[in-house]
Each structure stands twice: as structure tokens, then as C-alpha cells.
PDB file of C-alpha atoms in Angstrom:
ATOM      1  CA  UNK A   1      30.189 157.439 110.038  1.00  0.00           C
ATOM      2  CA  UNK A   2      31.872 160.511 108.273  1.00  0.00           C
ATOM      3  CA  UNK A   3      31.491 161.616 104.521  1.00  0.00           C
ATOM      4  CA  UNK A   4      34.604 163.779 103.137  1.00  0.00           C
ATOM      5  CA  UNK A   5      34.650 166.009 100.064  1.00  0.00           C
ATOM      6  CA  UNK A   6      37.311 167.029  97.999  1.00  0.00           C
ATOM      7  CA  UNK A   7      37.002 170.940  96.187  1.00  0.00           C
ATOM      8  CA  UNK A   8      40.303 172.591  94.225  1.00  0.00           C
ATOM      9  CA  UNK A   9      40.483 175.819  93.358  1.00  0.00           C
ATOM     10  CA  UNK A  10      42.987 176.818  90.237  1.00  0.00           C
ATOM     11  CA  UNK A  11      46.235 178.751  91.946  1.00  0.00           C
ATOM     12  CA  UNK A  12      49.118 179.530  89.015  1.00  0.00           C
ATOM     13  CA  UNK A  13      51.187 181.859  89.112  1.00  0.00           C
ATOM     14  CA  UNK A  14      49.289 184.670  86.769  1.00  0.00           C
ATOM     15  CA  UNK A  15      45.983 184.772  88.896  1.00  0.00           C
ATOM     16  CA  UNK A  16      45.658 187.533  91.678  1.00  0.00           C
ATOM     17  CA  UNK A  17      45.807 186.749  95.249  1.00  0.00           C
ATOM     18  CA  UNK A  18      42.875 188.265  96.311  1.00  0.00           C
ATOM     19  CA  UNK A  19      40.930 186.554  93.961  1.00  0.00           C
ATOM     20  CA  UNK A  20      42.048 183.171  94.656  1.00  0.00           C
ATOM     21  CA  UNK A  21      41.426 183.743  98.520  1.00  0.00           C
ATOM     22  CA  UNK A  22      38.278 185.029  97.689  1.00  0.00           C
ATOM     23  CA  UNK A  23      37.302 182.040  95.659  1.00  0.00           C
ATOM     24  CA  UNK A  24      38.477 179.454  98.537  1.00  0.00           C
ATOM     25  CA  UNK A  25      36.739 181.616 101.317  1.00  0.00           C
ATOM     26  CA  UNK A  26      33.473 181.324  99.009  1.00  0.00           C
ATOM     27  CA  UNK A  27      33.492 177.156  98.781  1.00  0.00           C
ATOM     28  CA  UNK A  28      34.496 177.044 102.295  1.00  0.00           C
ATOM     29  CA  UNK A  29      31.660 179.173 103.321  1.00  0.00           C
ATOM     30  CA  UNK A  30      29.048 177.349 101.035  1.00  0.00           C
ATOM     31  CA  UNK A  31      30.268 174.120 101.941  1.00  0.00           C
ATOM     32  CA  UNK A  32      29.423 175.237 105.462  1.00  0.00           C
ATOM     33  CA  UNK A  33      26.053 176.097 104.913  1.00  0.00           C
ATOM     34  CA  UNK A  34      25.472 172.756 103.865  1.00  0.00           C
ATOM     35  CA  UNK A  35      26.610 171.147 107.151  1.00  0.00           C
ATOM     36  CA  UNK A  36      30.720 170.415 106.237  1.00  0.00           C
ATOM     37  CA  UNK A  37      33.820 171.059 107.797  1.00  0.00           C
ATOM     38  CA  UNK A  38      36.837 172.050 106.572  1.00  0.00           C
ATOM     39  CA  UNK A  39      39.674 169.652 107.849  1.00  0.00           C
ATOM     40  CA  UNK A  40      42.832 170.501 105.963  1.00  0.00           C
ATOM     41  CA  UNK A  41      43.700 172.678 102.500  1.00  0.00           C
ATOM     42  CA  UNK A  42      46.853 171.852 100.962  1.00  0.00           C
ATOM     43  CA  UNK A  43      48.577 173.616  97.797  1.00  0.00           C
ATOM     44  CA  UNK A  44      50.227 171.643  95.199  1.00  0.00           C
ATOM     45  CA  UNK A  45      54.311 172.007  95.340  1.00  0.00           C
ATOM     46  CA  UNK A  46      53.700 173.671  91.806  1.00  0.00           C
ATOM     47  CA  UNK A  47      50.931 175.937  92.817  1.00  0.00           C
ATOM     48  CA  UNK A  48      48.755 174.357  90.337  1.00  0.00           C
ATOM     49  CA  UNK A  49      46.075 173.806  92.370  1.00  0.00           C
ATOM     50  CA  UNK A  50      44.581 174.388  96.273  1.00  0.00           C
ATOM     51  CA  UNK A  51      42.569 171.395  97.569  1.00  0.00           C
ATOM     52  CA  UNK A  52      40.078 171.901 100.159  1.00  0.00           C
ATOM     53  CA  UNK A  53      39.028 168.825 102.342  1.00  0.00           C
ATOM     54  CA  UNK A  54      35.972 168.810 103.838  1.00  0.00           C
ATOM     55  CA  UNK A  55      34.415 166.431 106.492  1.00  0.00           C
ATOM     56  CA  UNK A  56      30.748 166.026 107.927  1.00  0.00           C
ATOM     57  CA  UNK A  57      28.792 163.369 110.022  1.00  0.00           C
ATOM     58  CA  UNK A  58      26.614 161.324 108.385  1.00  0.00           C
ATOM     59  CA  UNK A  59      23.183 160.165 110.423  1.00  0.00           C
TER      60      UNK A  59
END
């Protein structure tokens, strides 16, 4: 059986880059440490929002 997991991180148009990227590398990284995988990201058409989705096995 798998368990998923849902994170977003806040995109717009008036936050930089680098921090954004830094922000999803940081969830992906902690999510890791605590046994996920990420499975897909996908940004909103209006760049409102990046959602991370995450996946682990359950025992």
C-alpha cells in the first residue's frame, strides 16, 4: 500500500527565482529524509502555486 503527500510552495510573479527553487529543493529534501519520494511537481497555469507530490510505501 502507498501513502502520497501533497506540499505547494507560493510561485507569483514578484518572488525571486532562486528563492523559490531553493524553497522546493528544501521540502523535497526533508520530505526525503523522512522516507518519501517525489513523483511529479506541477505549476499552476497562473504561477500561483508549485505542488510537489510525494509518494512512499507504507508497511
Amino acid at each position: 500500500m502507498r501513502e502520497t503527500a501533497e506540499r505547494s510552495v507560493k510561485v507569483g510573479f514578484t518572488k525571486s527565482p532562486k528563492k523559490i527553487f531553493d524553497e522546493i529543493e528544501r521540502i523535497t529534501a526533508e520530505m526525503m529524509r523522512a522516507g518519501w519520494t517525489l513523483c511529479e511537481s506541477v505549476f499552476e497555469d497562473g504561477l500561483g502555486h508549485a505542488h510537489l507530490f510525494f509518494e512512499r510505501e507504507l508497511r
